Coordinates of C-alpha atoms in Angstrom, one line a residue:
Chain A
M15 CA 23.7 -5.7 -27.5
I16 CA 22.4 -2.6 -26.7
A17 CA 23.4 1.3 -26.8
V18 CA 22.9 3.2 -24.0
I19 CA 24.0 6.5 -25.2
D20 CA 26.8 8.7 -23.1
Y21 CA 26.5 12.1 -23.8
G22 CA 27.5 13.2 -20.3
A23 CA 24.0 13.9 -18.8
G24 CA 23.2 12.2 -15.4
N25 CA 23.6 9.2 -13.7
I26 CA 24.2 6.6 -16.6
F27 CA 25.2 3.8 -14.8
S28 CA 22.4 3.1 -12.4
V29 CA 20.7 1.9 -16.5
K30 CA 23.9 -0.2 -17.2
N31 CA 23.5 -2.0 -13.9
A32 CA 19.6 -2.9 -14.6
L33 CA 20.7 -4.2 -17.4
D34 CA 23.8 -5.7 -16.8
H35 CA 21.7 -7.3 -13.6
L36 CA 19.1 -8.8 -16.1
G37 CA 21.8 -10.4 -17.7
M38 CA 21.1 -7.4 -21.0
E39 CA 24.1 -6.9 -22.8
S40 CA 24.7 -2.9 -23.3
E41 CA 27.6 -0.7 -23.6
L42 CA 27.6 3.2 -22.8
T43 CA 28.8 5.0 -25.9
S44 CA 28.8 8.4 -27.5
D45 CA 30.0 6.6 -30.8
A46 CA 27.4 7.1 -33.5
Q47 CA 29.1 3.6 -35.5
K48 CA 28.3 2.0 -32.3
I49 CA 24.8 3.0 -32.1
T50 CA 24.0 2.0 -35.3
A51 CA 25.3 -1.4 -35.0
A52 CA 23.7 -1.8 -32.0
D53 CA 20.2 -4.2 -31.7
G54 CA 18.5 -1.4 -29.3
I55 CA 18.8 1.8 -27.6
I56 CA 18.6 3.5 -24.5
L57 CA 18.7 7.1 -24.1
P58 CA 19.0 7.9 -20.9
G59 CA 19.1 11.3 -19.1
V60 CA 18.6 13.7 -15.7
G61 CA 19.0 17.4 -15.7
A62 CA 17.2 20.2 -18.1
F63 CA 16.2 19.7 -21.7
P64 CA 18.3 22.7 -23.3
E65 CA 21.4 21.7 -21.6
A66 CA 20.8 17.8 -22.7
M67 CA 20.1 19.2 -26.5
R68 CA 23.0 20.8 -26.5
M69 CA 25.2 18.1 -24.7
L70 CA 23.7 16.0 -28.2
Q71 CA 24.5 18.5 -30.1
K72 CA 28.0 18.9 -29.6
S73 CA 28.3 14.9 -29.5
G74 CA 27.3 15.2 -33.2
L75 CA 24.4 12.0 -32.5
I76 CA 21.1 13.7 -33.5
P77 CA 21.5 12.7 -36.9
T78 CA 21.7 9.3 -36.3
I79 CA 19.7 8.9 -33.4
R80 CA 16.9 9.8 -35.4
E81 CA 17.5 8.1 -38.7
E82 CA 18.7 4.6 -35.8
A83 CA 15.3 5.3 -33.7
H84 CA 12.8 4.4 -36.4
K85 CA 15.1 1.0 -37.0
K86 CA 15.4 -0.8 -33.8
P87 CA 13.9 -0.4 -30.1
F88 CA 14.4 3.0 -28.5
L89 CA 13.8 3.9 -25.3
G90 CA 14.2 7.4 -24.2
I91 CA 14.2 7.3 -20.0
C92 CA 13.0 10.6 -18.0
L93 CA 14.5 13.5 -19.9
G94 CA 15.8 11.4 -22.6
M95 CA 11.7 10.6 -23.0
Q96 CA 11.2 14.4 -22.8
L97 CA 13.7 14.9 -25.7
L98 CA 11.3 12.4 -28.1
F99 CA 9.1 15.5 -28.5
E100 CA 9.3 18.3 -31.3
K101 CA 10.1 21.3 -28.2
G102 CA 11.0 21.6 -24.9
Y103 CA 9.9 24.7 -22.8
E104 CA 12.1 24.3 -19.7
F105 CA 13.9 27.8 -18.9
E106 CA 13.5 28.5 -23.0
E107 CA 11.6 27.5 -26.3
C108 CA 14.1 24.2 -27.5
E109 CA 14.2 22.2 -30.1
G110 CA 13.1 18.5 -29.1
L111 CA 14.5 14.9 -31.4
G112 CA 11.1 15.2 -32.8
L113 CA 10.3 11.8 -32.6
I114 CA 7.0 12.1 -31.2
E115 CA 4.6 14.7 -31.9
G116 CA 3.9 17.1 -28.8
S117 CA 6.1 19.1 -26.8
V118 CA 7.6 19.2 -22.7
I119 CA 6.1 21.7 -20.4
K120 CA 6.0 23.0 -16.7
M121 CA 3.8 21.1 -14.3
E122 CA 1.6 23.6 -12.7
E123 CA -0.9 23.5 -10.2
P124 CA -1.7 25.2 -7.5
D125 CA -0.7 23.7 -4.0
L126 CA 1.1 20.4 -6.5
I127 CA 4.5 19.5 -4.9
I128 CA 7.1 20.0 -7.2
P129 CA 9.2 17.8 -8.3
H130 CA 6.6 15.5 -8.9
M131 CA 8.7 13.1 -6.6
G132 CA 8.0 9.4 -5.5
W133 CA 6.1 6.3 -7.2
N134 CA 3.0 6.3 -8.9
R135 CA 0.5 4.0 -10.4
L136 CA 0.5 3.6 -13.9
E137 CA -2.6 3.8 -15.7
R138 CA -3.1 2.0 -19.0
L139 CA -4.6 3.7 -22.0
N140 CA -3.6 1.8 -24.7
P141 CA -1.8 -1.9 -25.5
C142 CA 1.9 -1.3 -25.3
P143 CA 4.3 -4.2 -25.3
L144 CA 6.5 -2.7 -22.1
M145 CA 3.5 -3.3 -20.7
N146 CA 3.3 -7.2 -20.6
D147 CA 3.5 -9.5 -17.2
L148 CA 2.9 -6.0 -15.4
P149 CA 0.8 -6.7 -12.3
E150 CA -2.6 -4.6 -12.6
D151 CA -1.3 -2.3 -9.7
S152 CA 2.0 -1.2 -10.7
Y153 CA 4.0 1.6 -9.5
V154 CA 6.8 2.9 -10.7
Y155 CA 9.6 5.9 -9.5
F156 CA 9.5 9.6 -11.2
V157 CA 11.4 12.8 -10.3
H158 CA 10.3 15.4 -12.6
S159 CA 9.2 18.9 -12.7
Y160 CA 8.3 18.7 -16.7
K161 CA 5.5 17.0 -18.1
A162 CA 4.9 15.9 -21.9
E163 CA 1.6 17.4 -23.7
C164 CA 1.0 14.9 -26.3
E165 CA -2.1 12.9 -27.9
D166 CA -3.6 10.4 -26.4
K167 CA -3.1 7.7 -28.6
Y168 CA 1.1 8.3 -28.3
I169 CA 0.2 7.4 -24.5
A170 CA 0.2 3.8 -23.4
A171 CA 0.2 4.8 -19.5
Y172 CA -0.2 7.9 -17.6
S173 CA -0.3 8.7 -13.9
E174 CA -2.1 11.1 -12.0
Y175 CA -0.5 14.1 -10.4
G176 CA -2.1 17.5 -11.0
G177 CA -4.0 16.1 -14.0
R178 CA -2.6 13.7 -16.5
V179 CA 1.2 13.1 -16.8
P180 CA 2.5 11.2 -19.6
A181 CA 4.2 7.9 -18.0
L182 CA 5.0 5.4 -20.7
V183 CA 4.4 6.9 -24.5
T184 CA 5.5 5.5 -27.7
D185 CA 4.9 6.5 -31.8
G186 CA 3.1 2.5 -32.2
S187 CA 6.6 1.6 -33.5
T188 CA 9.5 1.6 -32.6
V189 CA 9.9 4.3 -30.3
F190 CA 9.1 4.5 -26.7
G191 CA 9.9 6.6 -23.9
A192 CA 9.5 6.3 -19.7
Q193 CA 8.7 9.4 -17.8
F194 CA 9.9 7.1 -14.9
H195 CA 12.9 5.7 -14.0
P196 CA 12.4 1.8 -15.2
E197 CA 15.8 0.9 -13.6
K198 CA 14.7 2.7 -10.5
S199 CA 11.1 1.0 -9.9
G200 CA 11.7 -2.2 -8.3
D201 CA 10.4 -5.6 -10.1
V202 CA 7.8 -3.5 -12.3
G203 CA 10.9 -1.5 -14.0
L204 CA 13.2 -4.6 -14.2
Q205 CA 10.4 -5.8 -16.0
I206 CA 9.6 -3.4 -18.6
L207 CA 13.5 -2.8 -19.4
R208 CA 13.1 -7.2 -19.6
N209 CA 10.2 -6.3 -22.1
F210 CA 12.3 -3.4 -23.5
G211 CA 15.3 -6.6 -24.2
G212 CA 12.5 -9.2 -25.9
L213 CA 12.1 -6.4 -28.7
I214 CA 15.0 -6.9 -29.4
K215 CA 15.8 -9.4 -32.5
Chain B
M15 CA -1.7 9.3 -7.2
L16 CA 1.5 9.7 -5.3
A17 CA 2.1 7.0 -3.1
K18 CA 3.3 8.0 0.1
R19 CA 7.3 6.8 0.7
I20 CA 8.7 4.4 3.5
I21 CA 12.6 5.1 4.1
P22 CA 14.3 3.3 6.6
C23 CA 17.9 4.7 6.9
L24 CA 21.5 3.1 7.4
D25 CA 24.0 4.4 9.6
V26 CA 27.2 2.8 8.1
R27 CA 31.0 3.9 9.5
N28 CA 33.8 2.6 8.0
G29 CA 31.9 0.0 5.6
K30 CA 29.9 -1.6 8.0
V31 CA 26.2 -0.6 9.6
V32 CA 25.9 0.8 12.8
K33 CA 24.6 -1.1 15.6
G34 CA 23.9 -3.9 13.0
V35 CA 20.8 -4.9 12.1
N36 CA 19.6 -8.8 12.5
F37 CA 17.9 -10.2 10.1
E38 CA 17.0 -13.9 9.7
G39 CA 19.7 -15.6 6.8
I40 CA 22.1 -12.2 6.8
K41 CA 25.3 -13.4 8.3
D42 CA 26.8 -10.4 8.9
V43 CA 24.9 -8.4 10.3
G44 CA 26.5 -5.2 9.2
D45 CA 27.1 -5.9 6.0
P46 CA 25.1 -2.3 4.2
V47 CA 24.7 -4.1 0.8
A48 CA 22.8 -7.4 3.1
S49 CA 20.7 -5.1 5.0
A50 CA 19.7 -2.4 1.7
K51 CA 19.0 -6.0 -0.4
E52 CA 16.3 -7.2 2.7
Y53 CA 14.7 -3.7 3.3
N54 CA 14.2 -3.5 -0.7
R55 CA 12.7 -7.0 -0.1
Q56 CA 10.3 -5.7 2.6
G57 CA 9.1 -2.4 0.4
A58 CA 10.8 0.1 1.2
D59 CA 10.4 3.0 -1.4
E60 CA 13.9 4.4 -1.0
I61 CA 17.0 3.8 1.1
V62 CA 19.0 5.6 3.0
F63 CA 22.7 5.3 4.0
Y64 CA 24.3 7.5 6.0
D65 CA 27.9 7.8 6.0
I66 CA 29.3 8.6 9.7
T67 CA 32.8 7.6 8.9
A68 CA 35.5 10.2 9.9
S69 CA 38.2 9.1 8.1
Y70 CA 39.3 9.3 4.4
E71 CA 40.2 5.7 4.0
G72 CA 36.5 4.8 5.3
R73 CA 34.9 7.6 2.9
G74 CA 36.6 5.0 -0.1
V75 CA 34.9 1.8 1.7
F76 CA 32.0 3.5 2.1
L77 CA 31.5 4.9 -1.6
D78 CA 32.3 0.6 -2.3
V79 CA 29.2 0.1 -0.3
V80 CA 27.2 2.5 -2.4
R81 CA 28.6 0.9 -5.8
E82 CA 27.4 -2.3 -4.6
T83 CA 24.5 -1.7 -3.3
A84 CA 23.5 0.2 -6.9
K85 CA 24.7 -2.8 -8.7
Q86 CA 21.7 -5.2 -6.8
V87 CA 19.1 -3.0 -5.2
F88 CA 17.0 -1.1 -7.8
V89 CA 15.3 1.5 -5.9
P90 CA 16.2 5.2 -5.1
L91 CA 19.4 5.2 -3.1
T92 CA 19.9 8.5 -1.1
V93 CA 23.4 9.1 0.6
G94 CA 24.2 11.4 3.1
G95 CA 27.2 12.6 5.6
G96 CA 30.5 13.9 4.8
I97 CA 29.7 15.8 1.1
K98 CA 31.3 19.1 1.3
T99 CA 31.8 19.9 -2.4
V100 CA 30.4 19.5 -5.6
D101 CA 33.4 17.2 -6.3
D102 CA 32.1 15.5 -3.7
I103 CA 28.7 15.1 -5.0
R104 CA 29.5 14.1 -8.3
E105 CA 31.4 11.6 -6.7
T106 CA 28.9 10.2 -5.0
L107 CA 26.5 10.4 -7.9
R108 CA 28.7 8.7 -9.8
A109 CA 28.9 5.9 -7.1
G110 CA 25.6 4.9 -7.9
A111 CA 23.5 7.3 -5.7
D112 CA 20.6 8.7 -7.1
K113 CA 20.3 11.5 -4.5
V114 CA 22.8 13.2 -1.9
S115 CA 21.7 14.9 1.4
V116 CA 23.2 17.3 2.7
N117 CA 23.0 19.1 6.2
S118 CA 25.2 21.1 8.1
Q119 CA 27.5 21.8 4.9
A120 CA 24.0 23.5 3.7
V121 CA 23.8 25.8 6.6
Q122 CA 27.5 26.6 6.5
N123 CA 27.9 27.0 2.7
P124 CA 24.4 27.3 0.6
Q125 CA 25.9 28.1 -2.3
L126 CA 26.8 24.0 -2.0
V127 CA 23.2 23.2 -2.9
H128 CA 22.4 26.2 -5.1
D129 CA 25.8 24.1 -7.8
G130 CA 25.0 21.3 -7.1
A131 CA 21.4 21.5 -8.3
D132 CA 22.9 24.0 -11.5
I133 CA 24.9 21.7 -12.3
F134 CA 23.2 18.0 -11.1
G135 CA 19.8 19.0 -10.9
S136 CA 17.2 19.6 -8.0
Q137 CA 16.3 16.1 -8.4
C138 CA 19.3 14.9 -6.6
I139 CA 19.6 17.7 -4.3
C140 CA 17.8 16.7 -0.7
V141 CA 18.8 19.2 2.0
G142 CA 18.7 17.3 5.8
I143 CA 17.9 19.5 8.6
D144 CA 17.7 19.5 12.2
A145 CA 15.8 21.9 13.9
K146 CA 14.7 22.3 17.9
K147 CA 11.9 24.3 19.3
I148 CA 12.4 27.5 21.1
A149 CA 8.7 29.0 21.5
D150 CA 5.6 27.9 20.1
N151 CA 5.7 27.6 16.3
K152 CA 9.4 28.6 16.5
W153 CA 12.3 26.4 15.8
T154 CA 15.5 26.8 15.0
V155 CA 18.2 24.8 13.0
Y156 CA 21.1 23.2 14.3
I157 CA 24.8 21.6 12.8
N158 CA 26.9 18.8 13.4
G159 CA 24.1 16.0 14.3
G160 CA 22.4 18.3 16.3
R161 CA 24.9 19.9 18.8
V162 CA 25.5 23.5 17.8
D163 CA 22.3 26.1 17.5
M164 CA 23.0 28.2 14.5
G165 CA 20.2 30.7 15.5
I166 CA 18.5 30.6 12.3
D167 CA 14.9 30.5 12.2
L168 CA 13.6 27.2 10.5
I169 CA 11.1 28.4 8.3
D170 CA 13.4 31.5 6.9
W171 CA 15.8 28.9 6.2
V172 CA 13.6 26.0 4.4
K173 CA 12.1 29.2 2.3
K174 CA 16.0 29.4 1.6
V175 CA 16.2 26.2 0.7
E176 CA 13.2 25.6 -1.8
Q177 CA 14.8 28.7 -3.3
L178 CA 18.7 27.5 -3.8
G179 CA 16.8 24.5 -5.6
A180 CA 17.0 22.3 -3.3
G181 CA 14.6 19.1 -4.3
E182 CA 13.2 17.7 -1.2
I183 CA 14.0 18.4 2.6
C184 CA 14.6 15.7 5.0
L185 CA 13.3 17.0 8.4
N186 CA 14.6 15.4 11.6
S187 CA 13.2 17.2 14.5
I188 CA 15.9 16.9 17.4
D189 CA 12.9 16.9 20.3
A190 CA 11.3 14.2 19.1
D191 CA 14.1 12.1 17.9
G192 CA 14.9 8.7 20.1
T193 CA 11.3 9.5 22.3
K194 CA 9.5 7.3 20.4
A195 CA 6.9 9.5 20.8
G196 CA 6.1 10.1 16.8
F197 CA 6.9 12.5 14.3
D198 CA 6.9 16.1 15.5
I199 CA 3.7 16.9 13.8
P200 CA 3.3 21.2 13.8
M201 CA 7.0 21.6 13.6
L202 CA 6.3 19.0 9.8
D203 CA 3.0 20.9 9.2
A204 CA 4.8 24.1 9.6
V205 CA 7.6 23.2 6.9
C206 CA 5.4 21.8 4.6
R207 CA 3.0 24.8 4.5
A208 CA 5.9 26.7 4.1
V209 CA 7.2 25.4 0.9
S210 CA 6.1 23.4 -2.3
I211 CA 9.0 20.9 -2.9
P212 CA 8.6 17.3 -1.3
V213 CA 9.2 16.9 2.6
I214 CA 10.5 13.5 4.5
A215 CA 9.6 13.4 8.2
S216 CA 12.4 12.4 10.0
G217 CA 12.5 11.3 14.3
G218 CA 10.2 10.3 16.5
A219 CA 9.1 7.2 14.9
G220 CA 8.1 4.4 17.9
K221 CA 5.2 2.8 16.5
I222 CA 3.0 1.8 13.9
E223 CA 0.7 4.4 14.5
D224 CA 3.1 7.1 14.1
F225 CA 3.6 6.6 10.6
S226 CA -0.4 6.7 9.4
E227 CA -0.6 9.8 11.9
V228 CA 2.2 12.1 10.2
F229 CA 0.6 11.5 6.8
E230 CA -2.9 12.1 8.2
K231 CA -2.2 15.1 9.6
T232 CA 0.4 16.7 7.5
G233 CA 1.9 17.4 4.0
A234 CA 4.5 14.9 4.1
T235 CA 5.4 13.1 1.5
A236 CA 7.6 10.2 3.1
A237 CA 8.3 9.1 6.6
L238 CA 12.0 7.6 7.6
A239 CA 13.4 5.8 10.2
A240 CA 16.3 4.3 11.7
S241 CA 16.7 2.5 14.6
L242 CA 12.7 1.0 14.0
F243 CA 14.1 -0.6 11.3
H244 CA 17.2 -1.9 12.7
F245 CA 15.9 -3.4 15.4
K246 CA 13.0 -5.2 13.8
E247 CA 10.7 -4.0 16.1
L248 CA 8.6 -3.1 13.0
T249 CA 9.1 -4.5 9.6
V250 CA 8.8 -1.6 6.4
G251 CA 5.8 -4.2 5.0
Q252 CA 4.0 -4.1 8.7
V253 CA 3.9 -0.6 8.2
K254 CA 3.1 -0.1 4.9
E255 CA 0.3 -2.4 5.0
Y256 CA -0.7 -0.3 7.9
C257 CA -0.5 2.7 6.4
R258 CA -2.7 1.6 3.8
G259 CA -5.3 0.2 5.7
K260 CA -5.7 3.9 7.0
G261 CA -6.4 4.8 3.4
V262 CA -2.9 6.2 2.8
I263 CA -1.6 5.4 -0.6
M264 CA 1.2 2.8 -0.8
R265 CA 3.1 1.1 -3.5

């Protein structure tokens, strides 16, 4: 069973819909025991970094997430991916979950349309099991105004938008993060979720 | 590089597609879920449902359509029409929409755009605008489906909309709409230069070349069409293939 963490942020139903469609068993939950008992964890999220951290703080789930993320496949999506890093700079400096070294900064380039909204191509940098069986030309759907800044070794794939935008990141072990929305990225996104399911024993 | 988006729009009344689509293999031509699935199959980058229902009961049926589509179609879904309050936005997003589109209500109550962006994030607030030319390089904003001129300067309005926190603008040209003579290039160009949020071109698409033209001549990041796709004059796939051939980046 995959625990989809429900901490009051964003449209978590789309993630659930996609998992249902793929026949992957999942449950929306904010219960630490269920998260601990789950075989995999997804941290969704839409909105602002500090507000999301505050809501996670309030839910009391942060210690559970930090511990469980190293024990079983863990996928952060969009803001959920950004929260994996050590620090965020959306409106104010804010501590993240610190599961991957790096920070989250505003996308700022002259003449760059913000948010980065729409379909962009995945440019592969490092091997990652979530990219198994993807077509060479794989586009995924992004909506965000902030991006991760981290070492190349954590970046499985990036997209080009006013420079490199880390798209799929991993600690090389159990922690994964997708800046894009796999649940809204058509067949490519569904394959990525299927691959994530494949990691679950 | 970011791909340009092709977006089919479906007008829905009482849970049925207006001017029913007659796709092969779809028995109920008025079934919005089946139509959305077909557009998804054709490669639509996003799907827009526009609710033109007037009644409360119709609204419930419409949200059921959104809910059912979100279970079967895994590309972004934008929902417009009938959204007047923050609660309406919440209800629509909870039904499975990724974005809501507000038009007249944004003009009459700009606070709705601000509050919606504040609570749910800019990324899910699209402001739809109907505008009409009054002089060279001058346009005004209309509401109620293009029937009432508000006398508001379009460029002032789009800047305000951006400031209020909208994540995107869907710009419909009243002059071009229904003419099939192509998108309103001067108006789109002026708006794209005035804001730094994404702009969707709407109104006027009549032939395949219109799509590549709007991407070549303006900063629009997406193009929307309704009847052209409804009546199978073109498929989304044909449009994307043509644009790709013209060097426009497409998914």
